[in-house]
XYZ file of C-alpha atoms in Angstrom:
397
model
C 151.636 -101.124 -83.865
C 152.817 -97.927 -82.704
C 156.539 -96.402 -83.095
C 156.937 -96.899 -79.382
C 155.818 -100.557 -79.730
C 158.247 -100.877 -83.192
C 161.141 -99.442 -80.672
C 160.723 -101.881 -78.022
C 160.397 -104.945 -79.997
C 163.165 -104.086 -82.027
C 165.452 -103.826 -79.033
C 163.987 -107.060 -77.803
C 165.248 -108.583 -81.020
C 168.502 -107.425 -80.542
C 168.884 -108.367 -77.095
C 167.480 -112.110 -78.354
C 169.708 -112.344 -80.745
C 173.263 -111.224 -78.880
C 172.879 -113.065 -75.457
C 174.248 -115.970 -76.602
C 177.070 -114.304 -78.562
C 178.238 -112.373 -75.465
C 178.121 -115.706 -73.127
C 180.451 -117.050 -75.586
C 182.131 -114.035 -76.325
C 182.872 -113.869 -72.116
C 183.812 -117.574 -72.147
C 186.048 -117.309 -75.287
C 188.007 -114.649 -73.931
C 188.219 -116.461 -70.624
C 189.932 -119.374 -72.679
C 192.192 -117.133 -74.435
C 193.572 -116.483 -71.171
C 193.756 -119.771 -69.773
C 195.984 -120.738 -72.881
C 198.054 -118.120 -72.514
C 199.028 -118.577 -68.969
C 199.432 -122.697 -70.405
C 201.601 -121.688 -72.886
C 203.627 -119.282 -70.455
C 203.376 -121.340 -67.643
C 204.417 -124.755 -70.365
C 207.466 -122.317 -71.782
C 208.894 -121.901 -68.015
C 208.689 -125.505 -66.461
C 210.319 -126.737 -69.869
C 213.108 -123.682 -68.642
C 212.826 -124.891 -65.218
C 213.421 -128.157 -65.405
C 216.749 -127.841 -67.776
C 217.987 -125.625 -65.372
C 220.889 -126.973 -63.713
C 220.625 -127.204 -59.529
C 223.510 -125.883 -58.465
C 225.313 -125.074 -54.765
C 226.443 -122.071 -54.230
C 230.055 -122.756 -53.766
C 229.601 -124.465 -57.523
C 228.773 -121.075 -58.850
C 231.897 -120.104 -60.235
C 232.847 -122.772 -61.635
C 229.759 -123.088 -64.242
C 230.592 -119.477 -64.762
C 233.604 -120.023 -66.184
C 232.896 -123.161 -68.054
C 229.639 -121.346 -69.881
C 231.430 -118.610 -70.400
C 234.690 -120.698 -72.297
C 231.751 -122.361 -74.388
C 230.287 -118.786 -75.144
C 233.683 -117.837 -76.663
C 232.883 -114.626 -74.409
C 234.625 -114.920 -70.631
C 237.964 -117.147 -70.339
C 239.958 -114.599 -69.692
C 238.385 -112.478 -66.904
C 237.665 -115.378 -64.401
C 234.577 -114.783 -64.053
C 232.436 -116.249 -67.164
C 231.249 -112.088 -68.062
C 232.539 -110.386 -71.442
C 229.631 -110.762 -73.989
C 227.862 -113.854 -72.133
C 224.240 -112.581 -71.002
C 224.554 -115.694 -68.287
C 222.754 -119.165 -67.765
C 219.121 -119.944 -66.128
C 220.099 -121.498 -63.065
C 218.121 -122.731 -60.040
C 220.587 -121.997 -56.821
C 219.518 -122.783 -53.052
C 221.360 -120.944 -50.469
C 221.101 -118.583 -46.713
C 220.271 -115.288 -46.814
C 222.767 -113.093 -45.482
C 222.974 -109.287 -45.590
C 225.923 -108.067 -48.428
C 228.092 -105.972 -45.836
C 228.152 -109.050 -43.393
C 230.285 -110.718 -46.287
C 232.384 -108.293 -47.383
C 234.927 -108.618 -45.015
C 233.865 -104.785 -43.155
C 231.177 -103.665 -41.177
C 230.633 -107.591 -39.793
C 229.942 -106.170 -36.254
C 227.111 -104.032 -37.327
C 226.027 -105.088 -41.097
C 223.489 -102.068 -41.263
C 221.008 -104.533 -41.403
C 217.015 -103.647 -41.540
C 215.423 -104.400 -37.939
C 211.629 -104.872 -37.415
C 209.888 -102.248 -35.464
C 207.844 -104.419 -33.531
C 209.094 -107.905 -33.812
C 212.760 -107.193 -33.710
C 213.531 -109.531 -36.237
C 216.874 -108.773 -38.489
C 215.674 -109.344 -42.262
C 217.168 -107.730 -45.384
C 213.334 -107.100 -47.078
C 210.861 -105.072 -44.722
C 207.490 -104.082 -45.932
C 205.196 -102.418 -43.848
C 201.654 -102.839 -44.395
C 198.769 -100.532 -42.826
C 195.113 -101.403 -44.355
C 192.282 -98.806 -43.262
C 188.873 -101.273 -42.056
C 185.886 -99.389 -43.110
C 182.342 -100.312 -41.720
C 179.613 -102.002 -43.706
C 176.027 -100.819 -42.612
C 174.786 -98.770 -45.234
C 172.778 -96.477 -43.144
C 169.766 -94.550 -43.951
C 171.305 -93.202 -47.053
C 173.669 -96.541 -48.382
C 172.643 -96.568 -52.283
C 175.268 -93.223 -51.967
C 177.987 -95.671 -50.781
C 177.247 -98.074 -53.582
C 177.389 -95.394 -56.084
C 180.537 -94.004 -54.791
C 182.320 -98.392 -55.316
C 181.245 -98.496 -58.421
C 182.319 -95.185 -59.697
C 184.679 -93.917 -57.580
C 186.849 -97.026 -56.616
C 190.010 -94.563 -55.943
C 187.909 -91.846 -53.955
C 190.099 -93.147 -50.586
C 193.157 -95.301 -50.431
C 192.381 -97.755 -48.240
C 195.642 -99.639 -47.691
C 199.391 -98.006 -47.672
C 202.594 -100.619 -48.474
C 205.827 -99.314 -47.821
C 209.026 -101.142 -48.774
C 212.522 -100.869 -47.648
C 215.363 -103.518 -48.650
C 219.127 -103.600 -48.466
C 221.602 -105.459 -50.717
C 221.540 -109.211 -49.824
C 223.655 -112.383 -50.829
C 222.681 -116.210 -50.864
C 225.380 -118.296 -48.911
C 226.006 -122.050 -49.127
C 225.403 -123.935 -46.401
C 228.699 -124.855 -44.614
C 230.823 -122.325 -46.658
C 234.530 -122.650 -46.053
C 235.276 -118.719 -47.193
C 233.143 -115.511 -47.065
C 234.018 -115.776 -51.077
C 231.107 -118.034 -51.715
C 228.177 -116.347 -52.076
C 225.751 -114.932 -54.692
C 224.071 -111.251 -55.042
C 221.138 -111.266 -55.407
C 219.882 -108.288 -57.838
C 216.390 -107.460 -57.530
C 216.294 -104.866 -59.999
C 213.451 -104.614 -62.184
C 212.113 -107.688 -60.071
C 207.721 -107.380 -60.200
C 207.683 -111.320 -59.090
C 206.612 -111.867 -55.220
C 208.644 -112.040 -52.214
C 209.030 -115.239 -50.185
C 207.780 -112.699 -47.096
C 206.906 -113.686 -43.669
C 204.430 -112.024 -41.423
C 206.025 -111.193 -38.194
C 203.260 -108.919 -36.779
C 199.558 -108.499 -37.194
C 197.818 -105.892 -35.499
C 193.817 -104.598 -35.251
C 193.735 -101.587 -33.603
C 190.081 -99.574 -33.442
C 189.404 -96.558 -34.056
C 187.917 -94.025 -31.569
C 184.610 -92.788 -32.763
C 183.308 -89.722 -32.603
C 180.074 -87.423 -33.466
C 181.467 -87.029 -36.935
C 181.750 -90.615 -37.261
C 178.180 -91.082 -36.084
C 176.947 -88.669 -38.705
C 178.757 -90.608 -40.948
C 176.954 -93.962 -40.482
C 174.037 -92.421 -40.326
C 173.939 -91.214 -43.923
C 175.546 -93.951 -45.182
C 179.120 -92.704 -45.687
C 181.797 -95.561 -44.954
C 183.909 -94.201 -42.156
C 186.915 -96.311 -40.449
C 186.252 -98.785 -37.737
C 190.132 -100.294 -37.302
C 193.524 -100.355 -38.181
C 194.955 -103.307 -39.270
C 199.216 -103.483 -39.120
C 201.382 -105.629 -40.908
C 204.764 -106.340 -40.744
C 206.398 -108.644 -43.588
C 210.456 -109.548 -44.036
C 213.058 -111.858 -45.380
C 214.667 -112.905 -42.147
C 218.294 -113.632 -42.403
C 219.266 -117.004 -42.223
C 216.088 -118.078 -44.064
C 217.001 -120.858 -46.431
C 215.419 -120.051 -50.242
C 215.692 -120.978 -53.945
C 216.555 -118.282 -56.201
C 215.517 -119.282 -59.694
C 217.298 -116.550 -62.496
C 219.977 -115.690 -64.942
C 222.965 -115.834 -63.072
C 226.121 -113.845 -64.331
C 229.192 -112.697 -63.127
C 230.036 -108.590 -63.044
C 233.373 -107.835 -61.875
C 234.033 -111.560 -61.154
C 231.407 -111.901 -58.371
C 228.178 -113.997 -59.642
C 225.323 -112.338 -59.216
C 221.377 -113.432 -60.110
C 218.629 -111.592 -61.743
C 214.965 -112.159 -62.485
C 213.598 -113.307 -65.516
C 210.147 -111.863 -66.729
C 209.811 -115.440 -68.336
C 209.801 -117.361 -65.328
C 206.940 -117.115 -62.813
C 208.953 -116.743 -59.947
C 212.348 -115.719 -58.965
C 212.556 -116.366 -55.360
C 210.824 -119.022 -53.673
C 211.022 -121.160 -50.359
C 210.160 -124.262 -52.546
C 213.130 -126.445 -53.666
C 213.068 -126.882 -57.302
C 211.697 -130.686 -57.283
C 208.251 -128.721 -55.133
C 208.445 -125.665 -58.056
C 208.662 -128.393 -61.019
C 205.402 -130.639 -59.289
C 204.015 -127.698 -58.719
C 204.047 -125.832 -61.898
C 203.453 -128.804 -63.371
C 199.888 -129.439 -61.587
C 198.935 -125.907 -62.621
C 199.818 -126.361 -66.263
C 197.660 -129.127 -66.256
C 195.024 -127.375 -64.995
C 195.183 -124.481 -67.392
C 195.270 -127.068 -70.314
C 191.890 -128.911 -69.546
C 190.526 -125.528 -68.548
C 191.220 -123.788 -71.653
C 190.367 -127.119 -73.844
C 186.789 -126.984 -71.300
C 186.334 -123.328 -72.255
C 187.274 -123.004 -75.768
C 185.397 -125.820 -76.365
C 182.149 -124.298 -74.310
C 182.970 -121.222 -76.613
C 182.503 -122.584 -79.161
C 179.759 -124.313 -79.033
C 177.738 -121.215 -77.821
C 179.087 -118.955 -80.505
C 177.751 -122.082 -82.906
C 174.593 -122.779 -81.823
C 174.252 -118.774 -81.385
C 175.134 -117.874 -84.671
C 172.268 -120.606 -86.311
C 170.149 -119.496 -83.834
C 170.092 -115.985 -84.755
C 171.182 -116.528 -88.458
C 167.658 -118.663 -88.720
C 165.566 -115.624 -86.876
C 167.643 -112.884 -89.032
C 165.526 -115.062 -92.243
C 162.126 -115.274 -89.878
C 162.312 -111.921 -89.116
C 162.828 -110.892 -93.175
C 160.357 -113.077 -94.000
C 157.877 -111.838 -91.653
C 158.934 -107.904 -92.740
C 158.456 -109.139 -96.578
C 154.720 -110.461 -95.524
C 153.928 -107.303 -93.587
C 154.666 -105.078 -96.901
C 152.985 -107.244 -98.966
C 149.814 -107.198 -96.507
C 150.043 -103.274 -96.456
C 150.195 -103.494 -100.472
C 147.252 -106.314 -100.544
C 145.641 -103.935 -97.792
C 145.828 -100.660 -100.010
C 144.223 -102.848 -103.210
C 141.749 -103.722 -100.795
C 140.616 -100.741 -99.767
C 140.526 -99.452 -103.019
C 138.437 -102.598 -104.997
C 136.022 -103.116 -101.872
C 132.418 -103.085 -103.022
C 130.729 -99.752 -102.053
C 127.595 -101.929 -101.269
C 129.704 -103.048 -98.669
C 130.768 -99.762 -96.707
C 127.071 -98.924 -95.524
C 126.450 -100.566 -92.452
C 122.675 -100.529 -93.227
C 123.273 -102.814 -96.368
C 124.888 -105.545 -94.231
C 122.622 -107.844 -92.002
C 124.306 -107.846 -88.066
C 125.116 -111.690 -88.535
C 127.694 -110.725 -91.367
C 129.394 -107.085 -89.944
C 133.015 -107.444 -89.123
C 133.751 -107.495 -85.701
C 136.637 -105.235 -86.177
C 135.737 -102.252 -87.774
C 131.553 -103.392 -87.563
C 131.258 -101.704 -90.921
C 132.466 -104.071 -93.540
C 131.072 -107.227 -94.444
C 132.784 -110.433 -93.113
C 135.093 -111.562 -96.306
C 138.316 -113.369 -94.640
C 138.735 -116.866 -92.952
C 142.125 -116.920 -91.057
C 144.603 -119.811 -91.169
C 144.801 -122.478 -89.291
C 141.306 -121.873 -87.049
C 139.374 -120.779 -90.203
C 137.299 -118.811 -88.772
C 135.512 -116.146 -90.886
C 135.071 -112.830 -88.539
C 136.856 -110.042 -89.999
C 136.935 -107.971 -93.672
C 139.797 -108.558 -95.600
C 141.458 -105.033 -94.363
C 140.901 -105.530 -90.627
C 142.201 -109.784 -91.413
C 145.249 -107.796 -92.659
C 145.709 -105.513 -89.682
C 145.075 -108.629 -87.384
C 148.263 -110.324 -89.766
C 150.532 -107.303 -88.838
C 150.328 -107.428 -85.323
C 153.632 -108.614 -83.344
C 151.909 -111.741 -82.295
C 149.007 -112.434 -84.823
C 145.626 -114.140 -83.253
C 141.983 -114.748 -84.369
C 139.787 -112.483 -82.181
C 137.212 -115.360 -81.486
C 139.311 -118.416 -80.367
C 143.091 -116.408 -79.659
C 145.067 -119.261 -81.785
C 147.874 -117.581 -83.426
C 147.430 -116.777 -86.936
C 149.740 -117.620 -89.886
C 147.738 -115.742 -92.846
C 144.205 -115.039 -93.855
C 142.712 -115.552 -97.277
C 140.083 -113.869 -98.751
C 136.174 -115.256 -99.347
C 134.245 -114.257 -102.014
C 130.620 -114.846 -102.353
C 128.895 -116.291 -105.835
């Protein structure tokens, strides 16, 4: 066998021996993730459903009854001091914060769609660049360019614009009742609404054409969005409500999945609830997949690790039996002249025939050539190509 040959069954061996170790590497990790997002997803519908459902109106009241219990608000009204605040789940009416401040109610400075004309307090603009997908004559350059280059062009620009908004209860009796709603720090998704959706095409030109030609992706359309939190939209907000400067005020957990939602919390609580299931039997499917690959991948390979030793402790002790041989062969033997045609190995055709291989027995080759039949990658008897186990040696009375 040749170095080359040596090379490229070695790497064959390796790559026998890993692919099921990186399946179940790839499906271990995949249940590693499922249970966390269980576990995360168990830790905030256990939060979730302890949280008390509150009105607005009822705000400040809990405020100042948590914060007498937390030894840390009694005196300022308004349940702050020392108390970090209470997980609450409060449905209420968005309204913009100047509208209920008592100024400014004839023009709140709220945010104004540009092409819907809806008022909203959240506006987020989105404008997503369509890009052909005939590769042209040239396309394997596009391909290159995804899998290499992902951030060569931006293909979609979000811009977001927001004013300070308040949750109101329905049927409030004073402008007093009403929550802020802080989304500082917030990274959980809006409750948005698409108000307009536009595909506008683009005008092509030779450059274009050139373009598609040699497979470059060029822009075909435009596509427009326009997203917002209308006011008067009725939502949950589900955070750690406080009070600063004795007005309550709510703020996103990074425990919680959500912080506002259009779902009351009995639809959050089902909801979560389904999904938490479904990450449990997942990651109990996976892990258990896992490991049964990574088992039945680590005997597997563990019992061809010992073949392959085996076979590498035959092979040097055919080279050794090999080098004896050569060296205690009859000299009669080496001229061809001295050995009738019937007998010559049909190897070399110089040697007398002296070996019988195991199982077929059949007796074709000189012990030397038996032993370079025996080191061979895939061992078989040059008459009836049955793979060979070992050869032993005939000697003639």
């Amino acid at each position: 066998m040749t170095t080359n040959d040596q090379t490229i069954a070695f790497l064959a061996q390796v790559v026998s021996f890993g692919d099921g170790a990186v399946i179940g590497t790839a499906i271990a990790f995949a249940a590693v993730k499922a249970w966390q997002s269980y576990f995360f997803n168990s830790s905030a519908l256990n939060k979730i459903r302890q949280a008390p459902n509150v009105r607005v109106s009822d705000l400040r009241q809990l405020l100042v009854k948590e914060g007498e219990e937390a030894g840390g608000g009694g005196d300022d009204g308004g349940g702050g001091g020392d108390w970090d605040g209470k997980l609450v789940v409060v449905r209420g009416i968005v309204e913009a914060k100047r509208s209920v401040d008592g100024w400014g109610s004839s023009s709140p400075n709220v945010l104004v769609s540009k092409e819907a004309g809806e008022r909203a307090v959240i506006l987020q603009n989105i404008q997503t660049c369509v890009y052909n997908e005939w590769k042209g004559l040239l396309g394997w350059t596009s391909d290159i360019r995804s899998v290499f280059l992902r951030s060569w062009k931006d293909q979609k620009s979000t811009s977001v614009r927001m004013i300070p908004f308040v949750l109101v209860g329905t049927g409030r009796s004073s402008n007093s009742e009403n929550l802020f709603v802080n989304m500082d720090d917030s990274k959980h998704p809006l409750p948005l609404s698409t108000v307009y959706h536009k595909l506008t095409p683009v005008q092509t030109n030779s450059y274009t054409f050139l373009q598609a030609v040699f497979g470059h992706a060029y822009p075909v359309a435009l596509l427009d969005e326009e997203k917002v939190l209308s006011i008067g939209k009725q939502i949950s907000a589900v955070g750690i409500c406080s009070s600063k400067d004795g007005v309550p005020q709510i703020k996103s957990s990074q425990d919680l999945p959500c912080f506002l939602t259009e779902k009351t919390k009995d639809q959050l609580v089902v909801d979560m609830a389904f999904s938490t299931k479904c990450l449990f039997w997942g990651g109990l499917i996976l892990g258990s997949l896992s490991v049964g690959i990574l088992g039945y991948a680590t005997i597997r390979n563990w019992k061809r690790w010992k073949e392959w030793r085996q076979r590498r402790e035959n092979e040097r002790a055919s080279q050794a039996e090999a080098a004896s041989a050569v060296d205690t062969e009859p000299q009669a033997d080496e001229v061809a002249g001295e050995v009738p045609d019937g007998e010559l190995c049909a190897v070399c055709l110089i040697r007398r025939r002296s070996a019988a291989f195991v199982p077929c027995g059949h007796m074709v080759c000189c012990y030397s050539c038996s032993l370079t039949v025996r080191r061979e990658s895939s061992p078989k008897c040059p008459v009836c190509r049955q793979p060979v186990t070992s050869s032993v040696r005939i000697y003639s009375s």
